[in-house]
Amino acid sequence: MRKSIATVSLSGSLSEKLTAAAAAGFEGVEIFENDLIASPLTPEEVRARAADLGLAVDLYQPFRDFEAVPDALLERNLRRAESKFEVMARLGADTMLVCSSVSPDAIDDDGLAAEQLNLLAGRAERHGVRIAYEALAWGRHISTYDHAWRVVEAADHPALGTCLDSFHILSRASDPRGIEDIPGEKIFFLQLADAPLMAMDVLQWSRHYRCFPGQGGLDVAGLLAHAVRAGYRGPLSLEVFNDVFRQADAGRTALDAMRSLLALEESAGLAALPEPVVPSGFAFAELTAADSEPLISLLGSLGFARTGRHRGKPVELWEQGEARVLINTAGSDRRSGPSLAAVGLESADPAASVRRAETLLAPVVPRRRGEGEAPLDAVAGPDGTELFFCRTGSPGHPSWTDDFAPAGAAGTPGAPDDGGGTGLGTIDHVALPQPWHHFDEAALFYRSVLGLKPDESQDLADPYGLFRSLAVAGSGGTPLRIALNVAPSPEGEATRSQHIALATDDIVDTARRLRDRGTPVLPIPANYYDDLGARYELPAEQLARLREFGILYDRDGDGEFFHFYTVTVGRVFFEVVQRTGGYDGYGARNATVRLAAQHAAQLGAV
Ligand SMILES: O=C(O)c1ccc(O)c(O)c1
Ligand SMILES: [Mg+2]
């Protein structure tokens, strides 16, 4: 369907908003009145600018506080409307949004509201304009979509229809099935917005926390399907009031918005996109380091062995069990230290993974491929992490591992025969910090592009601010898991630490081996274990082991989670985890202790 966006959803000047919307592929815009009033461009110039960009002005909005007023006010309101119709003619807009009145002057009388809306529609018709009447969730007397429709139906004018807005409908938990009782041609406009589920005043919720469909907790796809079944064929228009988007780059927000609409059409059964290929696990995690010594020393102490060297690039492969880490010493910044630059995702069909990603506007990473090297396709995630689609060691398919020549000499640290591993077998998850103003974008990206399912998002206390985290995961017994987070730092900049979590079947055994090998582990305060003893009836012996090795603990039903951390090198640290009994989380309740311990360790190091 045709895709539009309200200018209120994007940052910048009106002209910047139009440019961003067009660049992302939108076909129309809703012009928000304040954006026009604040613009130095005349309505004619806005119209010409939009036309040059291939954008139609689908809606002029909003006109407020019109209906059900005493006679004296009615005349004034009609005059006000006339002057807006003139502006609309200059803009080339043919539909005006009128939102339900919030004015104390409005009278609680549906008959009067209908009568006056009929008058307004008559005036509009003479200007070639249609009126789309929308119930604001906080309207004074009319606040639900079905009520607004009853009034529109009673007003019975061809130039009057209704505007449905998913936020107003779903925020009030109205039953959207009633949309199908409205004749499609009387739904003049459809505005789409999602929002995180929050218990708060609905006006504040609407004006500050709306987000693009797929980024919140409302069933926008279900609502859209009802509107289409009712016969609605007009634009799908995003109207998102959001404090973060107001500050973010408009071009980037517009792309995020378009990705949201593409995924929404798919969810509502209106369009078929290339199927997502849900990654089944991690092929590798790639760390870049100009000086790889500290990293090599840490990986070696974790029991990893250097098993391969890339045939064409300064990249080493380190392995333990099925956990693979690449160390790339080319072109990275010496000052920032080691960082996680890429992850390999196991895909049953890498080419199909890329097709899906491209369709959803993920930037494809240009790839220089040496002669005879396996094809390796990557897209960039919202934080810049490269995501490679891999099919590792599958007979009959090229594998990225073929590009590595065996490495490692007996007797050197990290050589395959240096005494064996420490029980670490796979990458359990990776944690990727996100820029704070792209957090919602990241959630939608991983969900739509990779077909991962988001968990509930968590807001946790960090000693110096708020730590926000959202996990996304695939399916199956050992699903691919990625934790997205935003953390503050004392300098006010987001903490950019990334981590790789490695799984063991016996965490105490692994911890003991690591201690023997001198692996630097993050110390956990004794108070934590006193509290753990009070909260859970853990056997004294077990509690003592946890305390001894700095292991954190969480429980969910019958499932248990044990985990501890290494120190941080550059931007990166490792976590060791053990899951039992179907535990599906990440030990979020321990994050506050972990973050405090990391801040303390950092201060200690300074
Ligand atoms: O918050 C508002 O005032 C407002 C205005 C116009 C809309 O379409 C809307 O949904 C909300
Ligand atoms: Mg609206």
Coordinates of C-alpha atoms and ligand atoms in Angstrom, one line a residue:
M1 CA 0.0 0.0 0.0
R2 CA 1.0 3.6 -0.4
K3 CA 3.3 4.8 2.4
S4 CA 3.3 8.2 4.1
I5 CA 4.7 9.8 7.2
A6 CA 3.7 12.7 9.3
T7 CA 6.3 15.5 9.5
V8 CA 6.0 15.4 13.3
S9 CA 7.8 12.0 13.2
L10 CA 11.1 13.4 12.0
S11 CA 13.6 15.9 13.3
G12 CA 14.7 19.1 11.6
S13 CA 13.2 21.8 9.5
L14 CA 10.2 21.1 7.3
S15 CA 12.5 21.0 4.3
E16 CA 14.8 18.5 6.0
K17 CA 11.9 16.4 6.9
L18 CA 10.6 16.3 3.3
T19 CA 14.1 15.4 2.0
A20 CA 14.4 12.5 4.5
A21 CA 11.0 11.1 3.8
A22 CA 11.5 11.1 0.1
A23 CA 15.0 9.5 0.4
A24 CA 13.5 6.7 2.4
G25 CA 11.0 6.0 -0.3
F26 CA 7.8 7.5 1.2
E27 CA 5.2 8.6 -1.3
G28 CA 3.4 11.1 0.8
V29 CA 3.5 13.2 4.0
E30 CA 1.1 14.6 6.6
I31 CA 2.1 18.2 7.2
F32 CA 1.8 19.0 10.8
E33 CA 0.6 22.6 11.2
N34 CA 3.4 23.7 13.5
D35 CA 6.0 22.5 11.0
L36 CA 4.5 24.8 8.3
I37 CA 4.0 27.8 10.7
A38 CA 7.7 27.6 11.7
S39 CA 8.9 27.2 8.1
P40 CA 10.3 30.1 6.1
L41 CA 8.9 28.5 3.0
T42 CA 5.6 29.7 1.6
P43 CA 2.9 27.0 1.2
E44 CA 3.5 27.2 -2.6
E45 CA 7.2 26.5 -2.0
V46 CA 6.5 23.6 0.2
R47 CA 4.2 22.2 -2.4
A48 CA 6.8 22.6 -5.1
R49 CA 9.5 21.1 -2.9
A50 CA 7.4 18.1 -2.1
A51 CA 6.5 17.6 -5.8
D52 CA 10.1 17.8 -6.8
L53 CA 10.8 15.0 -4.3
G54 CA 7.9 12.9 -5.5
L55 CA 5.9 13.4 -2.3
A56 CA 2.2 14.1 -2.2
V57 CA 0.8 16.2 0.7
D58 CA -1.7 13.6 1.9
L59 CA -3.0 15.4 4.9
Y60 CA -2.9 18.8 6.7
Q61 CA -3.2 18.4 10.4
P62 CA -4.4 19.0 13.0
F63 CA -7.4 21.3 13.2
R64 CA -8.5 21.4 16.9
D65 CA -11.4 22.1 19.1
F66 CA -14.1 22.6 16.4
E67 CA -17.2 20.6 17.2
A68 CA -20.2 20.9 19.6
V69 CA -19.7 24.5 20.6
P70 CA -22.3 27.3 21.4
D71 CA -23.4 29.3 18.3
A72 CA -21.2 32.3 18.9
L73 CA -18.1 30.2 18.9
L74 CA -19.2 28.2 15.9
E75 CA -18.9 31.2 13.6
R76 CA -15.4 31.8 14.8
N77 CA -14.5 28.2 14.3
L78 CA -15.8 28.2 10.8
R79 CA -13.8 31.3 9.9
R80 CA -10.7 29.7 11.3
A81 CA -11.4 26.6 9.2
E82 CA -11.9 28.7 6.0
S83 CA -8.5 30.3 6.4
K84 CA -6.9 26.8 6.7
F85 CA -8.7 25.6 3.6
E86 CA -7.0 28.4 1.8
V87 CA -3.6 27.4 3.1
M88 CA -4.4 23.8 2.0
A89 CA -5.2 24.9 -1.5
R90 CA -1.8 26.6 -1.7
L91 CA -0.2 23.4 -0.3
G92 CA -2.0 21.1 -2.6
A93 CA -3.5 19.1 0.3
D94 CA -7.0 17.8 0.0
T95 CA -7.7 16.2 3.4
M96 CA -7.8 18.0 6.7
L97 CA -7.6 16.1 10.0
V98 CA -9.9 17.4 12.7
C99 CA -9.3 15.9 16.1
S100 CA -12.0 15.6 18.7
S101 CA -12.3 18.6 20.9
V102 CA -10.5 18.9 24.3
S103 CA -12.0 22.3 24.9
P104 CA -14.0 23.1 28.1
D105 CA -16.4 25.0 25.7
A106 CA -17.4 21.8 24.0
I107 CA -20.9 20.5 24.9
D108 CA -21.6 16.9 25.5
D109 CA -24.1 16.5 22.7
D110 CA -23.5 14.1 19.8
G111 CA -26.3 15.6 17.8
L112 CA -24.8 19.1 18.0
A113 CA -21.3 17.7 17.1
A114 CA -22.7 15.9 14.0
E115 CA -24.6 19.0 12.9
Q116 CA -21.6 21.3 13.2
L117 CA -19.3 18.7 11.5
N118 CA -21.8 18.6 8.7
L119 CA -21.6 22.4 8.3
L120 CA -17.8 22.2 8.3
A121 CA -17.8 19.5 5.6
G122 CA -20.1 21.6 3.5
R123 CA -17.6 24.5 3.7
A124 CA -14.7 22.1 3.0
E125 CA -16.4 20.7 -0.1
R126 CA -16.6 24.1 -1.7
H127 CA -12.8 24.3 -1.4
G128 CA -12.4 20.7 -2.7
V129 CA -11.3 19.5 0.7
R130 CA -12.4 16.5 2.8
I131 CA -12.5 16.4 6.6
A132 CA -11.2 13.3 8.4
Y133 CA -12.5 13.4 12.0
E134 CA -10.3 11.6 14.6
A135 CA -11.0 10.7 18.2
L136 CA -8.1 11.7 20.5
A137 CA -7.9 9.2 23.4
W138 CA -8.1 12.2 25.7
G139 CA -10.9 14.0 23.8
R140 CA -13.3 15.9 26.1
H141 CA -16.5 14.1 25.1
I142 CA -15.5 12.0 22.1
S143 CA -12.5 9.8 22.8
T144 CA -13.1 6.5 21.1
Y145 CA -13.0 5.6 17.4
D146 CA -16.4 4.0 17.4
H147 CA -17.9 7.1 19.1
A148 CA -16.2 9.4 16.5
W149 CA -17.6 7.1 13.7
R150 CA -21.2 7.3 15.1
V151 CA -21.0 11.1 15.0
V152 CA -19.5 11.0 11.4
E153 CA -22.3 8.6 10.4
A154 CA -24.9 10.9 11.9
A155 CA -23.4 14.0 10.2
D156 CA -23.9 12.1 6.9
H157 CA -21.9 14.3 4.5
P158 CA -19.8 13.0 1.6
A159 CA -16.9 15.3 2.4
L160 CA -16.8 14.0 6.0
G161 CA -15.1 10.7 7.0
T162 CA -13.1 9.4 9.9
C163 CA -9.4 9.1 10.6
L164 CA -8.3 6.1 12.5
D165 CA -5.1 6.3 14.6
S166 CA -3.8 3.0 16.0
F167 CA -2.4 4.7 19.1
H168 CA -5.7 6.2 20.2
I169 CA -7.5 3.0 19.6
L170 CA -5.1 0.5 21.2
S171 CA -3.9 2.7 24.0
R172 CA -7.5 2.7 25.4
A173 CA -7.8 -1.0 24.8
S174 CA -10.8 -0.4 22.5
D175 CA -11.8 -3.5 20.5
P176 CA -10.4 -2.9 17.0
R177 CA -12.8 -5.5 15.4
G178 CA -15.4 -2.8 15.3
I179 CA -13.3 -1.1 12.6
E180 CA -14.8 -3.6 10.2
D181 CA -18.3 -2.1 10.8
I182 CA -17.1 1.1 9.2
P183 CA -17.5 1.3 5.4
G184 CA -14.0 1.4 4.0
E185 CA -14.7 4.5 1.9
K186 CA -15.6 6.4 5.1
I187 CA -12.2 5.8 6.6
F188 CA -10.5 8.8 5.0
F189 CA -7.2 8.3 6.7
L190 CA -5.2 5.7 8.7
Q191 CA -2.4 6.8 11.1
L192 CA -0.1 4.2 12.5
A193 CA 1.9 4.3 15.6
D194 CA 3.1 1.8 18.2
A195 CA 4.1 2.4 21.9
P196 CA 5.8 0.6 24.7
L197 CA 3.2 -0.7 27.2
M198 CA 3.3 1.8 30.1
A199 CA 0.8 2.7 32.9
M200 CA 0.7 6.5 32.5
D201 CA -1.4 9.4 31.5
V202 CA -2.5 8.7 27.9
L203 CA -1.7 12.2 26.6
Q204 CA 1.8 12.1 27.9
W205 CA 2.2 8.6 26.6
S206 CA 1.1 9.7 23.1
R207 CA 3.1 12.9 22.9
H208 CA 6.4 11.5 24.1
Y209 CA 6.6 7.7 23.8
R210 CA 5.0 6.7 20.5
C211 CA 7.3 4.6 18.3
F212 CA 7.2 2.9 14.9
P213 CA 5.1 -0.2 14.5
G214 CA 7.0 -3.3 15.7
Q215 CA 9.0 -1.3 18.3
G216 CA 6.4 -1.3 21.0
G217 CA 3.8 -3.5 22.5
L218 CA 0.6 -2.7 20.6
D219 CA -0.9 -5.0 18.0
V220 CA -0.7 -2.5 15.1
A221 CA -0.6 -5.3 12.5
G222 CA -3.9 -6.7 13.8
L223 CA -5.5 -3.3 13.6
L224 CA -4.2 -2.7 10.1
A225 CA -5.7 -6.0 9.0
H226 CA -9.1 -4.9 10.3
A227 CA -8.9 -1.6 8.4
V228 CA -8.0 -3.4 5.2
R229 CA -10.9 -5.9 5.7
A230 CA -13.2 -2.9 6.2
G231 CA -12.1 -1.8 2.7
Y232 CA -9.6 0.9 3.5
R233 CA -7.2 1.5 0.6
G234 CA -5.7 4.9 1.5
P235 CA -2.2 5.6 2.7
L236 CA -0.5 3.8 5.6
S237 CA 0.8 6.9 7.4
L238 CA 3.2 6.9 10.4
E239 CA 2.4 9.5 13.0
V240 CA 4.9 9.2 15.8
F241 CA 5.4 11.7 18.5
N242 CA 8.7 10.7 20.1
D243 CA 11.2 12.7 22.1
V244 CA 14.1 10.6 20.9
F245 CA 13.3 10.7 17.2
R246 CA 13.0 14.5 17.6
Q247 CA 16.7 14.5 18.3
A248 CA 17.9 11.8 16.0
D249 CA 19.1 12.1 12.4
A250 CA 16.0 12.5 10.2
G251 CA 17.3 10.5 7.3
R252 CA 18.1 7.6 9.5
T253 CA 14.7 7.8 11.3
A254 CA 12.9 7.8 8.0
L255 CA 14.7 4.6 6.9
D256 CA 13.8 3.0 10.3
A257 CA 10.2 4.2 9.7
M258 CA 10.1 2.6 6.2
R259 CA 11.5 -0.7 7.5
S260 CA 8.8 -0.6 10.1
L261 CA 6.1 -0.2 7.5
L262 CA 7.5 -3.0 5.2
A263 CA 7.6 -5.4 8.2
L264 CA 4.1 -4.3 9.3
E265 CA 2.6 -5.0 5.9
E266 CA 4.2 -8.5 6.1
S267 CA 2.8 -9.1 9.6
A268 CA -0.6 -8.0 8.5
G269 CA -0.5 -10.4 5.6
L270 CA -0.6 -7.6 3.0
A271 CA 2.8 -8.2 1.4
A272 CA 5.2 -11.1 1.0
L273 CA 8.9 -10.3 1.7
P274 CA 11.7 -12.9 1.3
E275 CA 11.2 -15.2 4.3
P276 CA 13.5 -14.5 7.3
V277 CA 16.2 -17.1 7.8
V278 CA 16.4 -17.3 11.6
P279 CA 20.1 -17.8 12.5
S280 CA 20.7 -21.0 14.4
G281 CA 23.8 -19.9 16.2
F282 CA 27.1 -18.0 16.1
A283 CA 29.7 -19.0 13.6
F284 CA 32.2 -16.7 15.2
A285 CA 32.8 -13.4 17.0
E286 CA 35.4 -11.1 15.4
L287 CA 37.5 -8.8 17.5
T288 CA 39.7 -6.1 16.1
A289 CA 42.8 -5.1 17.9
A290 CA 45.7 -3.1 16.7
D291 CA 47.7 -4.6 19.6
S292 CA 46.4 -8.1 20.0
E293 CA 48.6 -9.1 22.9
P294 CA 46.2 -8.4 25.8
L295 CA 43.4 -10.2 23.9
I296 CA 45.6 -13.2 23.1
S297 CA 46.6 -13.5 26.6
L298 CA 43.0 -13.4 27.8
L299 CA 41.8 -15.9 25.2
G300 CA 44.7 -18.2 25.9
S301 CA 43.9 -18.1 29.6
L302 CA 40.3 -18.9 28.9
G303 CA 41.5 -22.1 27.2
F304 CA 41.1 -21.1 23.6
A305 CA 43.7 -22.3 21.1
R306 CA 44.9 -20.6 18.0
T307 CA 43.9 -23.0 15.2
G308 CA 44.0 -21.0 12.0
R309 CA 45.5 -18.1 10.2
H310 CA 43.6 -16.4 7.3
R311 CA 45.3 -17.0 4.0
G312 CA 44.9 -13.4 2.8
K313 CA 44.4 -11.2 5.9
P314 CA 46.0 -10.6 9.3
V315 CA 43.2 -12.6 11.0
E316 CA 43.7 -15.4 13.4
L317 CA 41.1 -18.1 14.3
W318 CA 40.9 -19.1 18.0
E319 CA 38.7 -22.0 19.0
Q320 CA 37.4 -24.0 21.9
G321 CA 34.7 -26.6 21.3
E322 CA 32.3 -24.8 18.9
A323 CA 33.2 -21.4 20.2
R324 CA 35.2 -19.5 17.6
V325 CA 36.8 -16.1 18.0
L326 CA 38.6 -14.2 15.2
I327 CA 41.3 -11.7 16.0
N328 CA 41.8 -9.1 13.3
T329 CA 44.8 -6.8 13.6
A330 CA 44.1 -4.9 10.4
G331 CA 43.0 -1.3 10.4
S332 CA 41.7 -0.9 13.9
D333 CA 42.2 2.1 16.2
R334 CA 45.1 1.7 18.6
R335 CA 43.6 4.0 21.2
S336 CA 40.3 2.3 21.7
G337 CA 41.8 -1.1 22.2
P338 CA 40.1 -4.4 21.2
S339 CA 36.5 -4.3 20.2
L340 CA 33.9 -6.6 18.8
A341 CA 33.5 -5.6 15.1
A342 CA 31.5 -8.5 13.6
V343 CA 29.6 -11.6 14.4
G344 CA 29.1 -14.6 12.1
L345 CA 25.6 -16.0 12.2
E346 CA 24.8 -19.5 11.1
S347 CA 22.3 -19.4 8.3
A348 CA 20.8 -22.3 6.4
D349 CA 20.7 -20.1 3.3
P350 CA 23.1 -17.1 3.5
A351 CA 22.0 -15.7 0.1
A352 CA 18.4 -15.7 1.3
S353 CA 19.5 -14.0 4.5
V354 CA 21.0 -11.2 2.5
R355 CA 17.9 -10.9 0.3
R356 CA 15.8 -10.5 3.4
A357 CA 18.2 -7.9 4.9
E358 CA 18.3 -5.9 1.7
T359 CA 14.6 -5.8 1.3
L360 CA 14.4 -4.4 4.8
L361 CA 16.9 -1.7 3.9
A362 CA 19.9 -3.1 5.9
P363 CA 23.1 -1.7 4.6
V364 CA 25.0 -4.4 2.7
V365 CA 28.7 -4.3 3.6
P366 CA 30.9 -4.2 0.5
R367 CA 33.2 -7.1 0.6
R368 CA 36.6 -7.5 -0.9
R369 CA 37.1 -11.1 -1.6
G370 CA 40.4 -12.7 -2.3
E371 CA 40.8 -15.2 -5.1
G372 CA 39.5 -18.6 -4.1
E373 CA 38.0 -17.3 -0.8
A374 CA 34.5 -18.4 0.3
P375 CA 31.7 -16.0 -0.4
L376 CA 30.8 -14.2 2.8
D377 CA 28.0 -11.7 2.8
A378 CA 27.5 -9.2 5.5
V379 CA 25.1 -6.4 6.5
A380 CA 25.8 -3.7 9.0
G381 CA 23.6 -3.6 12.2
P382 CA 22.4 -0.3 13.5
D383 CA 25.4 0.1 15.8
G384 CA 27.8 -0.7 13.0
T385 CA 28.6 -4.3 14.0
E386 CA 28.9 -6.3 10.8
L387 CA 26.7 -9.4 10.7
F388 CA 28.1 -12.1 8.4
F389 CA 25.8 -14.9 7.2
C390 CA 27.7 -18.2 7.3
R391 CA 27.2 -21.8 6.6
T392 CA 30.0 -23.4 8.6
G393 CA 31.4 -26.8 7.7
S394 CA 28.4 -28.0 5.7
P395 CA 29.3 -30.6 3.1
G396 CA 28.9 -29.3 -0.5
H397 CA 28.9 -25.6 0.6
P398 CA 31.8 -23.3 0.8
S399 CA 32.8 -22.5 4.4
W400 CA 34.5 -19.4 5.7
T401 CA 36.8 -21.8 7.7
D402 CA 38.4 -23.0 4.4
D403 CA 40.0 -19.6 4.2
F404 CA 42.1 -20.4 7.2
A405 CA 45.3 -22.4 7.1
P406 CA 46.0 -24.5 10.2
A407 CA 48.1 -22.7 12.8
G408 CA 49.6 -23.2 16.2
A409 CA 52.9 -24.8 17.1
A410 CA 53.2 -27.2 20.0
G411 CA 54.5 -25.7 23.1
T412 CA 53.4 -22.1 22.4
P413 CA 50.5 -20.6 24.4
G414 CA 47.3 -21.1 22.6
A415 CA 48.5 -24.0 20.6
P416 CA 46.0 -26.8 20.1
D417 CA 47.9 -29.2 22.4
D418 CA 48.7 -26.9 25.2
G419 CA 46.7 -28.8 27.8
G420 CA 43.2 -28.6 26.7
G421 CA 40.2 -26.4 27.2
T422 CA 38.3 -25.2 30.2
G423 CA 34.9 -26.6 29.4
L424 CA 33.7 -23.7 27.2
G425 CA 31.8 -25.1 24.3
T426 CA 29.7 -22.5 22.4
I427 CA 29.0 -18.8 22.3
D428 CA 25.8 -18.4 24.4
H429 CA 25.2 -14.8 23.5
V430 CA 26.8 -11.6 22.6
A431 CA 25.9 -8.2 24.0
L432 CA 26.0 -5.3 21.7
P433 CA 25.8 -1.8 23.1
Q434 CA 23.6 0.6 21.0
P435 CA 23.7 4.3 20.7
W436 CA 20.9 5.5 23.0
H437 CA 19.0 7.2 20.2
H438 CA 19.0 4.1 18.0
F439 CA 17.7 1.6 20.6
D440 CA 14.2 1.2 19.2
E441 CA 15.6 1.0 15.7
A442 CA 18.0 -1.8 16.8
A443 CA 15.1 -3.7 18.3
L444 CA 13.1 -3.6 15.1
F445 CA 16.2 -4.3 13.0
Y446 CA 17.0 -7.6 14.7
R447 CA 13.4 -8.6 14.9
S448 CA 12.5 -7.9 11.3
V449 CA 15.7 -8.6 9.4
L450 CA 16.8 -11.7 11.3
G451 CA 13.4 -12.9 12.5
L452 CA 14.5 -12.9 16.2
K453 CA 11.9 -12.6 19.0
P454 CA 12.3 -9.7 21.5
D455 CA 12.1 -10.4 25.2
E456 CA 10.7 -7.8 27.6
S457 CA 13.0 -4.8 27.8
Q458 CA 14.6 -4.1 31.2
D459 CA 15.5 -0.8 32.8
L460 CA 18.1 -1.4 35.5
A461 CA 20.1 0.8 37.8
D462 CA 23.7 1.5 36.9
P463 CA 25.8 3.4 39.5
Y464 CA 26.0 6.3 37.2
G465 CA 22.6 6.2 35.4
L466 CA 20.2 3.9 33.7
F467 CA 21.1 0.7 32.0
R468 CA 18.5 -0.4 29.4
S469 CA 18.6 -3.9 27.9
L470 CA 16.6 -5.8 25.4
A471 CA 17.3 -9.4 24.5
V472 CA 16.4 -10.9 21.1
A473 CA 16.6 -14.6 20.4
G474 CA 15.9 -17.2 17.8
S475 CA 14.1 -20.5 18.4
G476 CA 15.0 -24.0 19.2
G477 CA 16.8 -25.7 22.1
T478 CA 19.9 -23.5 22.0
P479 CA 18.7 -20.4 20.3
L480 CA 20.9 -17.6 19.0
R481 CA 20.8 -14.8 21.5
I482 CA 21.8 -11.2 21.3
A483 CA 21.5 -8.7 24.2
L484 CA 21.1 -5.1 23.1
N485 CA 21.8 -2.5 25.7
V486 CA 22.4 1.2 26.4
A487 CA 24.5 2.1 29.4
P488 CA 25.7 5.5 30.7
S489 CA 29.2 6.2 31.9
P490 CA 30.5 8.8 34.3
E491 CA 31.5 11.0 31.4
G492 CA 28.0 11.0 30.1
E493 CA 28.9 9.0 27.1
A494 CA 27.4 5.6 26.6
T495 CA 29.6 2.8 28.0
R496 CA 30.7 1.0 24.9
S497 CA 31.6 -2.3 26.4
Q498 CA 30.6 -5.3 24.5
H499 CA 30.8 -8.8 25.6
I500 CA 30.9 -12.4 24.5
A501 CA 29.2 -15.0 26.7
L502 CA 30.6 -18.5 26.5
A503 CA 28.7 -21.5 27.7
T504 CA 30.0 -24.3 30.0
D505 CA 28.2 -27.4 31.5
D506 CA 30.0 -27.1 34.8
I507 CA 30.7 -23.5 35.9
V508 CA 32.5 -24.4 39.1
D509 CA 34.9 -26.7 37.2
T510 CA 35.5 -24.0 34.5
A511 CA 36.0 -21.4 37.2
R512 CA 38.6 -23.6 39.0
R513 CA 40.5 -24.2 35.7
L514 CA 40.5 -20.6 34.9
R515 CA 41.8 -19.7 38.4
D516 CA 44.6 -22.3 37.8
R517 CA 45.4 -20.6 34.5
G518 CA 45.5 -17.1 36.1
T519 CA 42.5 -15.7 34.2
P520 CA 41.6 -12.3 35.6
V521 CA 38.0 -12.5 36.9
L522 CA 35.8 -9.7 38.0
P523 CA 35.5 -9.6 41.8
I524 CA 32.0 -9.6 43.3
P525 CA 31.3 -8.0 46.7
A526 CA 30.6 -10.3 49.7
N527 CA 27.3 -8.4 50.3
Y528 CA 26.0 -10.0 47.1
Y529 CA 26.4 -13.5 48.6
D530 CA 24.9 -12.5 51.9
D531 CA 21.8 -11.4 50.0
L532 CA 21.8 -14.5 47.8
G533 CA 21.8 -16.7 50.9
A534 CA 18.8 -14.7 52.3
R535 CA 16.9 -14.9 49.0
Y536 CA 17.3 -18.5 48.0
E537 CA 17.7 -21.6 50.1
L538 CA 20.9 -22.6 48.4
P539 CA 22.9 -25.5 50.0
A540 CA 25.7 -23.9 52.1
E541 CA 28.3 -25.8 50.1
Q542 CA 27.0 -24.4 46.8
L543 CA 26.8 -20.8 48.2
A544 CA 30.4 -21.1 49.4
R545 CA 31.5 -22.2 45.9
L546 CA 29.7 -19.3 44.2
R547 CA 31.3 -16.9 46.7
E548 CA 34.7 -18.4 46.2
F549 CA 34.7 -18.0 42.5
G550 CA 32.7 -14.8 42.1
I551 CA 29.8 -16.6 40.4
L552 CA 26.5 -14.8 40.1
Y553 CA 23.2 -16.7 40.4
D554 CA 19.6 -16.3 39.1
R555 CA 16.6 -18.6 39.1
D556 CA 13.4 -18.7 37.0
G557 CA 11.0 -21.5 37.9
D558 CA 13.0 -24.7 37.7
G559 CA 15.7 -23.1 35.6
E560 CA 19.0 -21.8 37.1
F561 CA 21.6 -19.5 35.7
F562 CA 25.2 -19.2 36.9
H563 CA 27.6 -16.7 35.4
F564 CA 30.8 -14.7 36.0
Y565 CA 32.9 -12.2 34.1
T566 CA 36.5 -11.6 33.1
V567 CA 38.0 -8.2 33.3
T568 CA 37.6 -5.8 30.4
V569 CA 40.2 -5.5 27.7
G570 CA 39.7 -2.4 25.5
R571 CA 35.9 -2.4 25.0
V572 CA 35.5 -6.2 25.4
F573 CA 35.0 -8.6 28.2
F574 CA 33.9 -12.3 28.3
E575 CA 31.2 -13.9 30.4
V576 CA 31.1 -17.5 31.4
V577 CA 27.5 -18.9 31.7
Q578 CA 25.8 -22.1 32.7
R579 CA 22.1 -22.6 32.1
T580 CA 20.1 -25.4 33.6
G581 CA 16.4 -26.5 33.5
G582 CA 15.4 -24.4 30.5
Y583 CA 16.5 -21.0 32.0
D584 CA 15.9 -18.5 29.2
G585 CA 17.2 -15.2 30.6
Y586 CA 20.5 -13.4 31.1
G587 CA 20.7 -12.9 34.8
A588 CA 19.3 -9.3 34.5
R589 CA 18.7 -9.0 38.2
N590 CA 22.5 -9.3 38.7
A591 CA 23.3 -6.6 36.1
T592 CA 23.4 -3.8 38.8
V593 CA 26.0 -5.7 40.8
R594 CA 28.0 -6.5 37.7
L595 CA 28.0 -2.9 36.5
A596 CA 29.0 -1.6 39.9
A597 CA 31.8 -4.2 40.1
Q598 CA 33.0 -3.1 36.6
H599 CA 33.0 0.5 37.5
A600 CA 34.9 -0.3 40.7
A601 CA 37.4 -2.4 38.7
Q602 CA 37.9 0.4 36.3
L603 CA 38.5 2.9 39.1
G604 CA 40.9 0.5 40.7
A605 CA 42.9 0.3 37.4
V606 CA 43.2 4.0 37.1
Ligands
LIG1 O1 -1.4 15.0 20.3 C1 -2.1 15.6 19.6 O2 -2.6 16.7 19.8 C2 -2.5 15.0 18.3 C3 -2.8 15.7 17.1 C4 -3.1 15.0 16.0 C5 -3.2 13.7 15.9 O3 -3.5 13.0 14.8 C6 -2.9 12.9 17.1 O4 -3.0 11.6 17.0 C7 -2.6 13.6 18.2
MG2 MG -3.4 10.9 15.1

